[in-house]
Amino acid sequence: MNKKVLAWPILVWLTLFLTVPLCFVVAVSFIQRSAYGQLIYRFTIQNYLRLIEPLYIQIFIDTLLMAILTTIITFILGYPLAYTITKMNKHLQNIWLVLVMIPFWINSLIRSYAWVIILRSQGLINTLLLSWGIIDQPLALLYNSSSVLLGMVYTQLPFMVLPIYVSLEQLDRRLLEASSDLGATPWKTFWHITLPLTLPGIAAGSILVFISALGMFVVPDIVGGAKSALIGNLIQNQFLSARNWPFGSALSIVLSVFSLILILLYYRVLKVQQTKEVKP
Amino acid sequence: MTKKQHVMIQLETIEKNFAENQVIPPLNLSIFEGEFLTLLGPSGCGKTTLLRMIAGLEEPSAGNIYLDGQQVTYLPPYKRDVNMIFQHYALFPHMTVEQNILFGLRMKKVSPTEREKRISQVIALTQLEAYRQRKPRQLSGGQQQRVAIARALVNNPKVLLLDEPLGALDYQLRKSLQIELKSLQRELGLTFIYVTHDQEEALTMSDRIVVMNQGKIEQTGTPHEIYHTPMSQFVAGFIGENNFIKHEDFYISLRPEKINLCEVMFQGESPPPLTDDTSRLTGTITDVVFYGTIDKVFIHLDDSGQTIMAYQYFDDKRRWQAGEKVGLWWNLKDEVRLDR
Ligand SMILES: Nc1ncnc2c1ncn2[C@@H]1O[C@H](COP(=O)(O)OP(=O)(O)OP(=O)(O)O)[C@@H](O)[C@H]1O
Ligand SMILES: [Mg+2]
């Protein structure tokens, strides 16, 4: 009873701000538009067919690659970071968690411009390297896929660190002691006990990072410059500059469905793991 | 105990402090090969801490630990030839029973044929054949306990450390596993260091009992010695039931089962001892409480005003009632004089 009452505001919220807009987007993705960008309410699937053009397929592949790379790199950086944090005393742990989360609280626009200041040709790194005489020409650090990757990894790192941190925290220390007692060196204990038992955290972090990397547009726009073309930027362009709402909607829907499938797969895997362990 | 015994573990002025708090003051103890030694004591007295230092999971603040003659004080757990059975089993949840048991052998790079041989042995011993492929959470408490035992035994450790291994089980299961563990230990000739705060468990299973109190060893001895000749009030009171009779500067402890009840012959006057080697008192029964095969009879002593407890057995002909006058006597040799 009580739970149902509590659920109402959430339902209303979701309906108003998620379901209704989503229905609009779905609807718009199936209609046409005039040469000047006005919507013409006539059914078409042209917007979806356009997606198979090589140009868009390429963008989609680039985006996927970028998201995969971002996920892998945030994992490689995030796991040791989370691991180190769990080894600290409680006080230091809290400080570090706040440090990890600070990017959450700063507008992503500001964060991206901060990277521009660091990376551009008269930026922090180039100025330093030049003044030390290590290079005599500024390096092109900005406006390429490496800088986009850097920006993405930077913004996504907390999403990887936090779930991993939680699963490491929940890990039963006695299992590590048992492993050591049974003759496993610290490295083997990590490999056979810690890593497998924190897989749920790794999976959650990876899904979060991967999906938000797929849809990201602010970072690639600013750090990647005009040339960067990921799905997020493409969608943004369709709505803002190209004024092709129907095509933009179709792109959004495809991206959302793709993300949804990933999330469902994730839950499916979790569930299979759990049911496997239920008493026969 | 005739042959000269080989010392398997020697604790030499071992000491442990957590921050300012001294949990174990300097302590010496030798544990012999093939012995079933029990650490018995109230909660928080440092039993687990002692065990963890032997396992290498905790570093002593001072002192030395020798395992089979070799100094191991600062050796990490994975380099010590001892295995521990944890109070809550600590089975690896993501591994099957078989993988759990094989873990130690895999870590020590034992050859697959040898592994197969050893696992079949312990699985037969612990009767886990039917559960080989199950995950720990698909097992009952008793089965998990067996897996924990098998996982430790399969390594043939020099010493097996057991931290209240039966603590989480119900009474029936405890009883049957106690018997299984004891016969296992005897058959394989293993050295067991067993932690419990259940005195009955300690008395029935051990070759030797170490009674601990606040990190100190109160007394070490066979169950018989600990029970019949306690050396301190703490030991006398902690193990079994006991009466303390205060004299000027010492106490006499007297087990209730040693006290015989009889009719009072001269009302109001305490009768003299029957013979030289018995002692005799009178009192008034304040309460009789039913305990199954026995009744506990509480008696208010006439001369000193202390209360003493004696047993009456279910087949005793004379049934004592609260309010009655009663005489009590015992053999002087059953008195234990306690100086502390
Ligand atoms: N890591 C620790 N830090 C600080 N104090 C500790 C630590 N571990 C144990 N202690 C303290 O040491 C004392 C002995 O603890 P220990 O766990 O050895 O008791 P125990 O005899 O095993 O008790 P129980 O029968 O309840 O298991 C306790 O007072 C406990 O609070
Ligand atoms: Mg304990």
XYZ file of C-alpha atoms and ligand atoms in Angstrom:
652
model
C 0.000 0.000 0.000
C 2.518 2.497 1.250
C 4.946 1.637 -1.486
C 2.305 2.237 -4.134
C 1.568 5.699 -2.773
C 5.249 6.533 -2.777
C 5.565 5.338 -6.353
C 3.027 7.847 -7.696
C 5.172 10.986 -7.866
C 7.889 9.003 -9.586
C 5.426 7.683 -12.140
C 4.070 11.151 -12.814
C 7.599 12.495 -13.154
C 8.628 9.720 -15.543
C 5.495 10.154 -17.630
C 5.853 13.925 -17.925
C 9.550 14.131 -18.551
C 10.434 10.827 -20.142
C 7.555 8.961 -21.707
C 5.774 11.918 -23.289
C 8.886 13.473 -24.879
C 9.992 10.037 -26.013
C 6.649 9.501 -27.754
C 7.124 12.825 -29.519
C 10.557 11.796 -30.681
C 9.261 8.463 -31.948
C 6.425 10.207 -33.754
C 8.666 12.840 -35.306
C 11.079 10.191 -36.531
C 8.359 8.841 -38.813
C 7.291 12.101 -40.507
C 8.714 14.267 -43.275
C 10.029 17.781 -43.322
C 10.032 20.594 -45.845
C 13.172 22.022 -47.426
C 13.163 24.784 -44.813
C 12.910 22.459 -41.882
C 9.177 22.612 -41.213
C 7.531 19.365 -40.188
C 5.124 17.842 -42.676
C 2.801 15.412 -41.007
C 3.032 12.617 -43.489
C 4.264 9.113 -42.619
C 7.648 7.951 -43.925
C 10.412 5.532 -43.005
C 12.881 7.473 -45.118
C 14.594 8.834 -42.009
C 15.560 5.338 -40.961
C 16.568 4.191 -44.423
C 18.999 7.090 -44.611
C 20.930 5.586 -41.718
C 22.324 2.833 -43.911
C 24.251 5.325 -46.033
C 27.994 4.608 -45.737
C 28.626 8.036 -44.221
C 26.384 7.326 -41.255
C 27.495 3.722 -40.906
C 31.035 5.074 -40.644
C 30.017 7.561 -37.962
C 28.293 4.810 -36.084
C 31.390 2.596 -36.226
C 33.631 5.489 -35.146
C 31.349 6.188 -32.221
C 31.346 2.549 -31.201
C 35.118 2.362 -31.362
C 35.459 5.540 -29.359
C 33.038 4.247 -26.713
C 34.808 0.879 -26.513
C 38.198 2.541 -26.174
C 36.841 4.907 -23.533
C 35.445 1.967 -21.576
C 38.677 0.004 -21.743
C 40.840 2.937 -20.724
C 38.563 4.040 -17.877
C 38.637 0.439 -16.647
C 42.428 0.247 -16.807
C 42.702 3.530 -14.914
C 39.633 3.141 -12.733
C 40.182 -0.303 -11.249
C 43.591 0.432 -9.717
C 42.285 3.767 -8.516
C 39.243 2.207 -6.829
C 41.447 -0.555 -5.425
C 43.914 1.928 -3.971
C 41.091 3.938 -2.417
C 39.645 0.883 -0.648
C 43.059 0.212 0.888
C 43.194 3.659 2.519
C 41.861 4.544 5.941
C 38.276 5.778 6.127
C 39.224 9.441 6.315
C 41.454 9.373 3.229
C 38.867 7.252 1.435
C 36.262 9.974 1.815
C 38.640 12.647 0.561
C 39.517 10.590 -2.486
C 35.917 9.741 -3.267
C 35.065 13.439 -3.218
C 38.026 14.126 -5.503
C 36.821 11.440 -7.888
C 33.316 12.891 -7.875
C 34.203 16.565 -8.263
C 33.910 16.425 -12.073
C 30.264 15.411 -11.544
C 29.530 18.766 -9.991
C 31.189 20.966 -12.587
C 29.434 21.779 -15.798
C 30.789 19.641 -18.600
C 31.182 22.708 -20.786
C 33.573 24.255 -18.278
C 35.470 21.028 -17.903
C 35.864 20.702 -21.652
C 37.123 24.238 -22.017
C 39.598 23.551 -19.263
C 41.023 20.803 -21.445
C 41.192 23.216 -24.355
C 43.264 25.589 -22.237
C 45.604 22.780 -21.293
C 45.962 21.216 -24.720
C 45.826 24.025 -27.332
C 48.965 25.170 -29.166
C 49.548 28.084 -26.777
C 48.205 25.964 -23.951
C 49.733 24.807 -20.726
C 51.486 21.672 -21.993
C 52.867 23.180 -25.189
C 54.090 26.298 -23.373
C 55.882 24.193 -20.796
C 57.433 21.843 -23.338
C 58.547 24.780 -25.487
C 60.064 26.689 -22.590
C 61.993 23.599 -21.491
C 63.260 23.214 -25.025
C 61.913 19.714 -25.394
C 60.080 20.697 -28.590
C 60.521 23.651 -30.965
C 57.098 23.481 -32.620
C 53.825 23.311 -30.641
C 52.342 19.811 -30.739
C 48.867 19.356 -32.184
C 47.310 18.055 -29.023
C 43.843 19.363 -29.557
C 41.131 18.692 -32.137
C 41.931 15.089 -32.951
C 40.563 11.745 -31.821
C 43.157 11.399 -29.062
C 41.995 14.599 -27.426
C 38.386 13.452 -27.747
C 39.344 10.161 -26.129
C 41.170 11.981 -23.372
C 38.158 14.186 -22.678
C 35.805 11.222 -22.685
C 37.954 9.158 -20.350
C 38.221 12.126 -18.038
C 34.474 12.710 -17.845
C 33.584 9.036 -17.608
C 36.133 7.942 -15.026
C 33.856 8.493 -11.979
C 31.188 6.248 -13.523
C 33.753 3.458 -13.626
C 35.418 4.101 -10.280
C 32.307 4.316 -8.124
C 30.643 0.966 -8.939
C 34.003 -0.800 -8.724
C 34.718 0.904 -5.426
C 31.363 -0.269 -4.075
C 31.917 -3.875 -5.107
C 35.439 -3.842 -3.647
C 34.087 -2.432 -0.403
C 31.473 -5.169 -0.211
C 34.023 -7.889 -0.782
C 34.305 -10.110 2.289
C 37.852 -9.616 3.625
C 37.735 -13.063 5.200
C 37.734 -14.586 1.729
C 41.035 -12.857 1.027
C 42.425 -14.174 4.294
C 41.193 -17.676 3.483
C 42.865 -17.466 0.098
C 46.142 -16.345 1.612
C 45.852 -19.063 4.236
C 45.448 -21.634 1.464
C 48.732 -20.620 -0.084
C 47.794 -17.943 -2.620
C 50.237 -15.073 -3.035
C 48.656 -11.589 -2.983
C 48.696 -11.469 -6.771
C 47.004 -14.871 -7.090
C 44.436 -13.861 -4.477
C 43.655 -10.811 -6.550
C 43.365 -12.821 -9.726
C 41.321 -15.739 -8.378
C 39.210 -14.060 -5.704
C 39.089 -10.263 -5.872
C 38.719 -9.846 -9.613
C 35.976 -12.471 -10.166
C 34.013 -11.278 -7.153
C 34.075 -7.654 -8.304
C 32.934 -8.493 -11.844
C 29.417 -7.141 -11.168
C 30.945 -3.760 -10.321
C 33.120 -3.853 -13.409
C 30.122 -4.736 -15.568
C 27.992 -1.965 -14.075
C 30.768 0.582 -14.521
C 31.456 -0.508 -18.091
C 27.804 -0.327 -19.101
C 27.469 3.139 -17.594
C 30.619 4.434 -19.271
C 29.922 2.792 -22.594
C 26.374 4.057 -22.911
C 27.135 7.604 -21.894
C 30.177 7.619 -24.177
C 27.913 6.593 -27.070
C 25.698 9.621 -26.688
C 28.264 12.202 -25.713
C 28.435 15.378 -27.779
C 29.670 18.298 -25.659
C 33.141 16.901 -25.105
C 33.823 15.817 -28.703
C 32.376 19.104 -29.927
C 34.703 21.282 -27.892
C 37.815 19.149 -27.566
C 37.466 17.466 -30.952
C 36.651 20.612 -32.881
C 34.443 20.981 -35.912
C 35.734 17.839 -37.575
C 34.667 15.451 -34.894
C 31.705 13.414 -35.992
C 30.231 11.067 -33.475
C 26.583 10.137 -33.253
C 25.987 12.593 -30.458
C 27.291 15.466 -32.562
C 25.336 14.283 -35.565
C 22.095 14.306 -33.568
C 22.896 17.681 -32.092
C 23.534 19.025 -35.604
C 20.284 17.686 -36.977
C 18.309 19.460 -34.293
C 20.227 22.703 -34.049
C 21.919 23.580 -37.328
C 20.563 21.294 -40.034
C 17.056 21.670 -38.667
C 16.217 18.150 -39.704
C 14.224 17.050 -36.678
C 12.828 13.870 -38.213
C 16.281 12.542 -39.096
C 17.659 13.630 -35.724
C 14.805 11.801 -34.031
C 15.450 8.656 -36.004
C 19.103 8.782 -34.974
C 18.121 9.287 -31.339
C 15.739 6.372 -31.423
C 18.337 4.051 -32.918
C 20.879 5.118 -30.303
C 18.376 4.677 -27.475
C 17.238 1.263 -28.664
C 20.839 0.166 -28.978
C 21.605 1.334 -25.435
C 18.454 -0.293 -24.136
C 19.446 -3.612 -25.667
C 22.819 -3.383 -23.945
C 21.187 -2.695 -20.592
C 18.763 -5.566 -21.043
C 21.636 -7.866 -21.940
C 23.421 -6.763 -18.780
C 20.419 -7.604 -16.623
C 19.956 -10.871 -18.441
C 23.539 -11.888 -17.655
C 23.128 -10.853 -14.004
C 19.931 -12.858 -13.736
C 21.379 -15.954 -15.362
C 24.244 -15.794 -12.891
C 21.842 -15.568 -9.992
C 19.455 -18.305 -11.093
C 22.370 -20.624 -11.710
C 23.117 -20.414 -8.003
C 19.601 -21.038 -6.723
C 19.126 -24.378 -4.998
C 18.225 -27.047 -7.524
C 51.884 -39.837 26.607
C 54.931 -41.966 27.288
C 57.054 -41.290 24.223
C 58.950 -38.027 24.078
C 56.763 -35.557 22.267
C 57.759 -33.467 19.316
C 56.903 -29.783 19.686
C 54.940 -28.678 16.622
C 54.234 -25.093 17.576
C 56.035 -23.018 20.110
C 54.857 -19.601 21.202
C 57.609 -17.686 22.926
C 56.588 -14.618 24.988
C 54.145 -13.804 22.275
C 52.303 -10.536 22.748
C 49.661 -8.553 20.913
C 48.501 -4.973 21.219
C 45.885 -3.258 19.122
C 46.816 0.408 19.331
C 47.063 1.084 23.093
C 44.990 -1.919 23.996
C 46.911 -4.992 25.152
C 44.868 -7.975 24.065
C 47.460 -10.636 24.808
C 50.124 -10.047 27.446
C 53.346 -12.050 26.972
C 52.376 -15.696 26.688
C 54.243 -18.985 26.327
C 52.753 -22.175 24.977
C 53.977 -25.368 23.325
C 51.742 -27.513 21.180
C 52.776 -31.079 20.448
C 52.542 -33.069 17.274
C 49.318 -35.029 16.891
C 47.652 -33.300 19.789
C 44.113 -31.970 20.000
C 44.586 -28.736 21.896
C 41.636 -26.538 22.759
C 41.717 -22.852 23.564
C 38.811 -22.260 25.883
C 37.717 -18.947 27.306
C 34.977 -16.350 27.431
C 34.168 -14.091 24.512
C 36.801 -11.459 23.812
C 39.597 -13.180 25.737
C 41.861 -13.307 22.687
C 41.403 -16.829 21.335
C 40.871 -15.750 17.756
C 43.739 -13.295 17.974
C 46.083 -16.058 19.136
C 44.943 -18.352 16.346
C 45.337 -15.627 13.745
C 48.891 -14.989 14.861
C 49.694 -18.666 14.408
C 48.112 -18.578 10.957
C 50.058 -15.441 10.049
C 46.967 -13.303 9.569
C 48.032 -11.074 12.438
C 51.546 -10.044 13.367
C 52.497 -10.350 17.041
C 53.635 -7.118 18.676
C 56.517 -9.013 20.267
C 57.727 -12.566 20.733
C 58.416 -15.494 18.448
C 56.454 -18.281 16.834
C 58.131 -21.526 15.818
C 56.459 -24.034 13.536
C 58.116 -27.437 13.584
C 61.303 -25.853 14.841
C 61.371 -23.146 12.213
C 60.920 -19.478 13.055
C 57.770 -18.238 11.267
C 56.866 -15.121 13.243
C 56.884 -12.777 10.275
C 56.193 -15.257 7.491
C 53.050 -14.386 5.487
C 50.156 -16.869 5.740
C 50.675 -18.264 2.241
C 54.158 -19.438 3.175
C 53.103 -21.264 6.342
C 52.244 -24.901 6.406
C 49.168 -24.411 8.570
C 45.546 -24.088 7.536
C 42.671 -22.409 9.243
C 38.988 -23.236 9.332
C 37.189 -19.951 9.781
C 34.247 -19.456 12.060
C 31.983 -18.526 9.154
C 33.695 -20.926 6.757
C 34.749 -18.218 4.267
C 34.049 -20.481 1.292
C 34.626 -18.869 -2.094
C 31.100 -18.133 -3.339
C 31.997 -18.131 -7.033
C 33.573 -21.572 -6.978
C 32.003 -25.011 -6.774
C 32.661 -27.303 -3.838
C 35.291 -29.088 -5.899
C 37.027 -25.857 -6.922
C 36.997 -24.660 -3.351
C 38.679 -27.820 -2.159
C 41.192 -27.811 -4.998
C 42.156 -24.175 -4.443
C 45.002 -24.803 -2.020
C 46.490 -27.568 -4.163
C 46.313 -25.416 -7.279
C 48.062 -22.567 -5.490
C 50.831 -24.932 -4.448
C 51.112 -26.337 -7.981
C 50.427 -29.914 -6.970
C 50.310 -32.189 -10.033
C 46.834 -33.005 -11.414
C 47.086 -36.722 -10.679
C 48.102 -36.067 -7.081
C 45.322 -33.486 -6.802
C 42.745 -35.983 -8.033
C 43.941 -38.553 -5.533
C 43.816 -36.204 -2.592
C 40.469 -34.649 -3.410
C 38.841 -38.084 -3.727
C 40.188 -38.943 -0.310
C 38.875 -35.891 1.496
C 35.590 -35.923 -0.365
C 35.025 -39.493 0.727
C 36.089 -38.590 4.245
C 33.718 -35.638 4.480
C 30.953 -37.377 2.523
C 30.595 -34.619 -0.035
C 30.510 -36.801 -3.142
C 26.974 -35.741 -4.080
C 27.747 -32.023 -3.797
C 30.955 -31.720 -5.796
C 29.502 -29.432 -8.448
C 27.391 -27.237 -6.180
C 28.112 -23.688 -5.184
C 28.486 -22.991 -1.431
C 25.198 -21.127 -1.194
C 23.371 -24.225 -2.394
C 24.548 -26.134 0.669
C 23.218 -26.377 4.193
C 25.280 -25.080 7.111
C 26.553 -28.535 7.998
C 27.557 -29.261 4.406
C 29.358 -25.935 4.132
C 31.181 -26.815 7.304
C 32.340 -30.057 5.751
C 33.569 -28.231 2.675
C 35.563 -25.906 4.901
C 37.075 -28.903 6.656
C 37.841 -30.664 3.374
C 39.364 -27.507 1.890
C 41.796 -27.270 4.783
C 42.487 -31.001 5.217
C 43.324 -31.617 1.578
C 46.547 -29.626 1.984
C 47.919 -32.001 4.652
C 48.896 -29.056 6.844
C 51.229 -29.557 9.755
C 48.676 -27.884 11.986
C 44.989 -27.308 11.513
C 43.530 -24.240 13.209
C 39.808 -24.307 13.902
C 38.066 -21.151 15.078
C 34.758 -22.174 16.620
C 34.057 -24.264 13.551
C 30.768 -25.550 14.901
C 29.580 -22.315 16.477
C 26.917 -21.557 13.896
C 25.316 -24.997 13.873
C 22.394 -26.394 15.816
C 22.868 -28.710 18.761
C 22.282 -32.043 16.978
C 24.598 -31.208 14.097
C 27.243 -29.960 16.495
C 27.203 -33.228 18.347
C 27.602 -35.360 15.255
C 30.270 -33.128 13.698
C 32.186 -33.077 16.974
C 32.439 -36.837 16.810
C 33.411 -36.765 13.133
C 36.091 -34.135 13.684
C 37.553 -35.935 16.648
C 37.784 -39.277 14.872
C 39.254 -37.569 11.813
C 41.944 -36.006 13.932
C 42.732 -39.270 15.658
C 42.803 -41.369 12.476
C 45.013 -38.973 10.560
C 47.160 -38.105 13.574
C 46.785 -34.378 12.896
C 47.665 -31.504 15.174
C 44.524 -29.518 15.934
C 44.285 -26.164 17.657
C 40.646 -25.774 18.356
C 38.952 -22.626 19.615
C 35.670 -22.745 21.419
C 33.833 -21.137 24.272
C 31.692 -24.219 24.717
C 33.163 -26.052 27.706
C 31.371 -29.306 26.996
C 32.887 -29.386 23.516
C 36.310 -28.706 25.004
C 36.005 -31.421 27.634
C 34.824 -34.143 25.286
C 37.174 -33.542 22.361
C 40.515 -32.325 23.655
C 43.748 -34.008 24.670
C 44.701 -30.810 26.413
C 42.810 -27.642 27.265
C 44.217 -24.144 27.606
C 41.852 -21.999 29.643
C 42.267 -18.335 28.784
C 41.032 -15.221 30.520
C 41.714 -11.691 29.300
C 44.555 -12.854 27.088
C 46.299 -14.777 29.866
C 46.559 -18.521 30.267
C 44.744 -19.446 33.466
C 45.553 -23.125 33.338
C 46.760 -25.778 30.931
C 45.958 -29.428 31.416
C 44.022 -32.496 30.360
C 40.244 -32.210 30.515
C 40.415 -34.376 33.635
C 42.885 -32.062 35.357
C 41.019 -28.938 34.360
C 37.762 -30.342 35.637
C 38.896 -32.009 38.834
C 41.796 -29.857 39.952
C 41.133 -26.304 38.820
C 43.867 -23.940 39.956
C 41.915 -20.712 40.115
C 38.427 -19.547 40.864
C 38.114 -18.533 37.254
C 38.798 -22.033 35.949
C 36.713 -23.682 38.649
C 33.783 -21.429 37.833
C 34.158 -21.417 34.063
C 34.175 -25.168 33.597
C 31.262 -27.135 34.894
C 29.265 -26.030 37.890
C 30.910 -25.286 41.162
C 30.346 -24.122 44.706
C 32.772 -21.793 46.386
C 33.061 -21.895 50.140
C 34.930 -18.955 51.581
C 37.496 -19.427 54.297
C 39.701 -16.689 55.775
C 42.139 -16.130 52.904
C 41.278 -18.847 50.436
C 38.352 -20.582 48.818
C 37.297 -24.195 48.657
C 35.617 -25.260 45.442
C 33.291 -28.201 45.503
C 31.407 -29.721 42.561
C 27.668 -30.146 43.212
C 27.777 -33.816 42.162
C 30.227 -34.513 45.025
C 27.745 -33.360 47.649
C 25.501 -35.943 49.294
C 22.245 -34.975 50.938
C 21.015 -36.655 54.147
C 18.559 -36.204 56.978
C 19.505 -33.816 59.782
C 19.872 -35.776 62.988
C 19.953 -33.116 65.633
C 17.684 -30.243 64.959
C 19.309 -26.810 65.281
C 22.736 -28.287 65.961
C 25.254 -29.192 63.296
C 26.266 -32.805 63.634
C 29.969 -33.667 63.872
C 31.793 -35.157 60.848
C 31.089 -38.850 60.381
C 34.747 -39.728 59.884
C 38.036 -37.907 59.568
C 37.926 -37.689 55.788
C 34.474 -36.254 55.364
C 32.988 -32.878 56.005
C 29.468 -32.197 57.107
C 27.096 -29.206 57.264
C 23.406 -28.441 57.610
C 21.142 -25.979 55.895
C 17.693 -25.121 54.664
C 16.567 -25.837 51.118
C 15.542 -22.628 49.400
C 14.712 -23.981 45.952
C 14.582 -27.181 43.881
C 14.822 -26.697 40.121
C 14.086 -29.388 37.533
C 16.814 -30.014 34.882
C 15.788 -33.286 33.267
C 17.931 -36.095 34.678
C 18.804 -34.021 37.728
C 17.221 -31.483 40.040
C 19.351 -28.656 41.328
C 18.866 -28.203 45.059
C 19.817 -24.806 46.480
C 20.705 -24.846 50.146
C 21.149 -21.954 52.548
C 23.893 -22.993 55.002
C 23.104 -22.560 58.664
C 26.530 -21.573 59.901
C 27.973 -19.274 57.236
C 24.832 -18.078 55.494
C 26.299 -18.962 52.055
C 24.217 -20.712 49.403
C 25.360 -24.065 48.017
C 23.977 -26.065 45.122
C 23.753 -29.860 45.076
C 22.130 -32.371 42.729
C 19.390 -34.836 43.381
C 19.046 -37.506 40.734
C 15.834 -38.556 39.085
C 15.984 -42.016 40.706
C 16.822 -40.833 44.246
C 14.257 -42.246 46.646
C 14.181 -39.302 48.999
C 12.669 -36.289 47.198
C 13.752 -33.023 48.765
C 11.402 -30.059 48.876
C 11.980 -26.352 49.336
C 11.750 -25.343 52.996
C 13.063 -28.620 54.387
C 16.048 -28.902 56.687
C 18.853 -30.938 55.154
C 22.252 -32.281 56.051
C 25.092 -32.395 53.527
C 28.407 -34.216 53.502
C 31.296 -34.843 51.126
C 34.707 -36.430 51.015
C 37.510 -34.060 51.906
C 39.509 -35.279 48.901
C 36.856 -33.766 46.631
C 37.508 -30.297 47.974
C 39.797 -28.163 45.867
C 41.647 -25.438 47.650
C 42.005 -22.280 45.560
C 44.506 -19.613 46.436
C 43.349 -17.169 43.756
N 41.623 -5.725 14.688
C 41.387 -5.396 15.975
N 41.529 -4.120 16.395
C 41.321 -3.787 17.685
N 40.936 -4.638 18.633
C 40.773 -5.932 18.292
C 40.996 -6.374 16.946
N 40.742 -7.695 16.892
C 40.397 -8.052 18.145
N 40.424 -6.999 18.986
C 40.125 -7.035 20.429
O 40.882 -8.063 21.007
C 40.143 -8.758 21.986
C 40.195 -10.232 21.706
O 39.493 -10.500 20.527
P 39.350 -11.954 19.942
O 38.613 -11.849 18.656
O 40.674 -12.607 19.906
O 38.441 -12.648 21.055
P 37.884 -14.129 21.093
O 38.451 -14.767 22.295
O 38.102 -14.815 19.797
O 36.344 -13.869 21.350
P 35.047 -14.642 20.748
O 34.872 -15.870 21.571
O 33.948 -13.668 20.976
O 35.308 -14.926 19.304
C 38.750 -8.163 21.978
O 38.635 -7.311 23.073
C 38.674 -7.394 20.689
O 37.881 -6.256 20.854
Mg 36.821 -15.437 18.190
